Amino acid sequence: MNWIVYMPVFARLCPGAMRFANQSWSQKVRDKPGQVDLAKQVLLDNAVYGPAIIFPCFYLLKAAVQERVSFLEGLGRYRDNILEDNLLSCAFWVPADVIIFTAPAWLRMPLV
């Protein structure tokens, strides 16, 4: 699922991202559209993809496998924890995403 989101979807929403990632640092500092795409990627990853896809899937799977409760109960637990989970996730992933999305494309997989 990650490939589907990060490659075709992010490429369409942030068309200059790969060009920006593969530039030298001195070029990145001057590339304002590339910096905007970087910000869009970080925002999409942390404000849309994580809260809307990753965490619900995690809670659904955890409910079914580990806790043996219904999917609705699993989603209810996510609802109870949504703010704390997403704030803690952002505390880690916003800085990490800035590094990952700024790194050259060939270096991204080892970073993640």
PDB file of C-alpha atoms in Angstrom:
ATOM      1  CA  MET A   1       0.000   0.000   0.000  1.00  0.00           C
ATOM      2  CA  ASN A   2       2.840   2.410   0.757  1.00  0.00           C
ATOM      3  CA  TRP A   3       4.172   2.243  -2.786  1.00  0.00           C
ATOM      4  CA  ILE A   4       0.727   3.108  -4.172  1.00  0.00           C
ATOM      5  CA  VAL A   5       0.535   6.189  -1.963  1.00  0.00           C
ATOM      6  CA  TYR A   6       4.091   7.433  -2.156  1.00  0.00           C
ATOM      7  CA  MET A   7       4.829   6.889  -5.811  1.00  0.00           C
ATOM      8  CA  PRO A   8       1.805   7.636  -8.039  1.00  0.00           C
ATOM      9  CA  VAL A   9      -0.287   9.687  -5.587  1.00  0.00           C
ATOM     10  CA  PHE A  10       2.479  11.819  -4.075  1.00  0.00           C
ATOM     11  CA  ALA A  11       4.093  12.199  -7.513  1.00  0.00           C
ATOM     12  CA  ARG A  12       0.857  13.661  -8.848  1.00  0.00           C
ATOM     13  CA  LEU A  13       0.245  15.939  -5.842  1.00  0.00           C
ATOM     14  CA  CYS A  14       3.895  17.027  -5.523  1.00  0.00           C
ATOM     15  CA  PRO A  15       5.210  16.978  -9.100  1.00  0.00           C
ATOM     16  CA  GLY A  16       8.568  18.623  -8.337  1.00  0.00           C
ATOM     17  CA  ALA A  17       9.429  16.422  -5.375  1.00  0.00           C
ATOM     18  CA  MET A  18      11.763  13.956  -7.112  1.00  0.00           C
ATOM     19  CA  ARG A  19      13.605  16.726  -8.915  1.00  0.00           C
ATOM     20  CA  PHE A  20      13.996  18.547  -5.596  1.00  0.00           C
ATOM     21  CA  ALA A  21      15.177  15.418  -3.762  1.00  0.00           C
ATOM     22  CA  ASN A  22      17.889  14.740  -6.327  1.00  0.00           C
ATOM     23  CA  GLN A  23      19.305  18.282  -6.291  1.00  0.00           C
ATOM     24  CA  SER A  24      22.401  19.377  -4.405  1.00  0.00           C
ATOM     25  CA  TRP A  25      21.917  21.172  -1.072  1.00  0.00           C
ATOM     26  CA  SER A  26      22.820  24.520  -2.605  1.00  0.00           C
ATOM     27  CA  GLN A  27      20.119  24.037  -5.253  1.00  0.00           C
ATOM     28  CA  LYS A  28      17.546  22.927  -2.671  1.00  0.00           C
ATOM     29  CA  VAL A  29      18.046  26.100  -0.649  1.00  0.00           C
ATOM     30  CA  ARG A  30      17.108  28.227  -3.680  1.00  0.00           C
ATOM     31  CA  ASP A  31      14.294  25.992  -5.011  1.00  0.00           C
ATOM     32  CA  LYS A  32      11.111  27.496  -3.517  1.00  0.00           C
ATOM     33  CA  PRO A  33       8.658  25.294  -5.508  1.00  0.00           C
ATOM     34  CA  GLY A  34      10.631  22.238  -4.381  1.00  0.00           C
ATOM     35  CA  GLN A  35      10.415  23.400  -0.769  1.00  0.00           C
ATOM     36  CA  VAL A  36       6.649  23.798  -1.171  1.00  0.00           C
ATOM     37  CA  ASP A  37       6.441  20.221  -2.489  1.00  0.00           C
ATOM     38  CA  LEU A  38       8.529  19.057   0.474  1.00  0.00           C
ATOM     39  CA  ALA A  39       6.107  20.755   2.871  1.00  0.00           C
ATOM     40  CA  LYS A  40       3.142  19.228   1.007  1.00  0.00           C
ATOM     41  CA  GLN A  41       4.652  15.745   1.273  1.00  0.00           C
ATOM     42  CA  VAL A  42       5.278  16.101   5.004  1.00  0.00           C
ATOM     43  CA  LEU A  43       1.777  17.495   5.546  1.00  0.00           C
ATOM     44  CA  LEU A  44       0.071  14.803   3.455  1.00  0.00           C
ATOM     45  CA  ASP A  45       2.014  12.034   5.157  1.00  0.00           C
ATOM     46  CA  ASN A  46       1.339  13.244   8.703  1.00  0.00           C
ATOM     47  CA  ALA A  47      -2.077  14.916   8.459  1.00  0.00           C
ATOM     48  CA  VAL A  48      -3.803  12.662   5.911  1.00  0.00           C
ATOM     49  CA  TYR A  49      -2.109   9.317   5.245  1.00  0.00           C
ATOM     50  CA  GLY A  50      -1.200   8.432   8.836  1.00  0.00           C
ATOM     51  CA  PRO A  51      -4.464   9.435  10.520  1.00  0.00           C
ATOM     52  CA  ALA A  52      -6.782   8.261   7.732  1.00  0.00           C
ATOM     53  CA  ILE A  53      -5.064   5.058   6.566  1.00  0.00           C
ATOM     54  CA  ILE A  54      -2.171   3.828   8.734  1.00  0.00           C
ATOM     55  CA  PHE A  55      -3.688   4.183  12.211  1.00  0.00           C
ATOM     56  CA  PRO A  56      -7.156   2.825  11.334  1.00  0.00           C
ATOM     57  CA  CYS A  57      -5.561  -0.202   9.650  1.00  0.00           C
ATOM     58  CA  PHE A  58      -3.343  -0.724  12.707  1.00  0.00           C
ATOM     59  CA  TYR A  59      -6.261  -0.554  15.132  1.00  0.00           C
ATOM     60  CA  LEU A  60      -8.435  -2.833  12.978  1.00  0.00           C
ATOM     61  CA  LEU A  61      -5.694  -5.439  12.710  1.00  0.00           C
ATOM     62  CA  LYS A  62      -4.842  -5.188  16.409  1.00  0.00           C
ATOM     63  CA  ALA A  63      -8.522  -5.588  17.327  1.00  0.00           C
ATOM     64  CA  ALA A  64      -8.902  -8.696  15.182  1.00  0.00           C
ATOM     65  CA  VAL A  65      -5.624 -10.449  15.955  1.00  0.00           C
ATOM     66  CA  GLN A  66      -4.400  -9.422  19.375  1.00  0.00           C
ATOM     67  CA  GLU A  67      -7.489  -8.360  21.268  1.00  0.00           C
ATOM     68  CA  ARG A  68     -10.087 -10.505  19.482  1.00  0.00           C
ATOM     69  CA  VAL A  69     -12.718  -7.771  19.512  1.00  0.00           C
ATOM     70  CA  SER A  70     -14.895  -6.428  16.700  1.00  0.00           C
ATOM     71  CA  PHE A  71     -13.643  -4.007  14.093  1.00  0.00           C
ATOM     72  CA  LEU A  72     -15.994  -1.365  15.444  1.00  0.00           C
ATOM     73  CA  GLU A  73     -14.447  -1.699  18.898  1.00  0.00           C
ATOM     74  CA  GLY A  74     -11.006  -1.394  17.300  1.00  0.00           C
ATOM     75  CA  LEU A  75     -12.027   1.803  15.540  1.00  0.00           C
ATOM     76  CA  GLY A  76     -13.540   3.041  18.804  1.00  0.00           C
ATOM     77  CA  ARG A  77     -10.170   2.562  20.477  1.00  0.00           C
ATOM     78  CA  TYR A  78      -8.545   4.570  17.704  1.00  0.00           C
ATOM     79  CA  ARG A  79     -11.125   7.311  18.223  1.00  0.00           C
ATOM     80  CA  ASP A  80     -10.252   7.341  21.939  1.00  0.00           C
ATOM     81  CA  ASN A  81      -6.519   7.615  21.190  1.00  0.00           C
ATOM     82  CA  ILE A  82      -6.561   9.673  17.988  1.00  0.00           C
ATOM     83  CA  LEU A  83      -5.118  12.890  19.391  1.00  0.00           C
ATOM     84  CA  GLU A  84      -2.353  11.322  21.462  1.00  0.00           C
ATOM     85  CA  ASP A  85      -1.385   8.818  18.750  1.00  0.00           C
ATOM     86  CA  ASN A  86      -1.170  11.442  16.040  1.00  0.00           C
ATOM     87  CA  LEU A  87       0.701  14.002  18.153  1.00  0.00           C
ATOM     88  CA  LEU A  88       3.302  11.400  19.127  1.00  0.00           C
ATOM     89  CA  SER A  89       3.510  10.192  15.538  1.00  0.00           C
ATOM     90  CA  CYS A  90       4.051  13.736  14.275  1.00  0.00           C
ATOM     91  CA  ALA A  91       6.723  14.393  16.900  1.00  0.00           C
ATOM     92  CA  PHE A  92       8.757  11.608  15.327  1.00  0.00           C
ATOM     93  CA  TRP A  93       7.675  11.581  11.687  1.00  0.00           C
ATOM     94  CA  VAL A  94       7.616  15.294  10.813  1.00  0.00           C
ATOM     95  CA  PRO A  95      11.385  15.706  11.346  1.00  0.00           C
ATOM     96  CA  ALA A  96      12.032  12.238   9.897  1.00  0.00           C
ATOM     97  CA  ASP A  97       9.929  13.006   6.801  1.00  0.00           C
ATOM     98  CA  VAL A  98      11.817  16.249   6.221  1.00  0.00           C
ATOM     99  CA  ILE A  99      15.046  14.225   6.151  1.00  0.00           C
ATOM    100  CA  ILE A 100      13.574  11.371   4.104  1.00  0.00           C
ATOM    101  CA  PHE A 101      11.829  13.557   1.498  1.00  0.00           C
ATOM    102  CA  THR A 102      14.902  15.777   1.199  1.00  0.00           C
ATOM    103  CA  ALA A 103      17.279  12.843   0.666  1.00  0.00           C
ATOM    104  CA  PRO A 104      18.063  11.700  -2.872  1.00  0.00           C
ATOM    105  CA  ALA A 105      15.608   9.117  -4.176  1.00  0.00           C
ATOM    106  CA  TRP A 106      18.189   6.313  -4.127  1.00  0.00           C
ATOM    107  CA  LEU A 107      18.746   6.860  -0.386  1.00  0.00           C
ATOM    108  CA  ARG A 108      15.112   6.869   0.716  1.00  0.00           C
ATOM    109  CA  MET A 109      14.559   3.146   1.245  1.00  0.00           C
ATOM    110  CA  PRO A 110      17.576   2.708   3.560  1.00  0.00           C
ATOM    111  CA  LEU A 111      16.310   5.662   5.639  1.00  0.00           C
ATOM    112  CA  VAL A 112      12.838   4.225   6.043  1.00  0.00           C
TER     113      VAL A 112
END
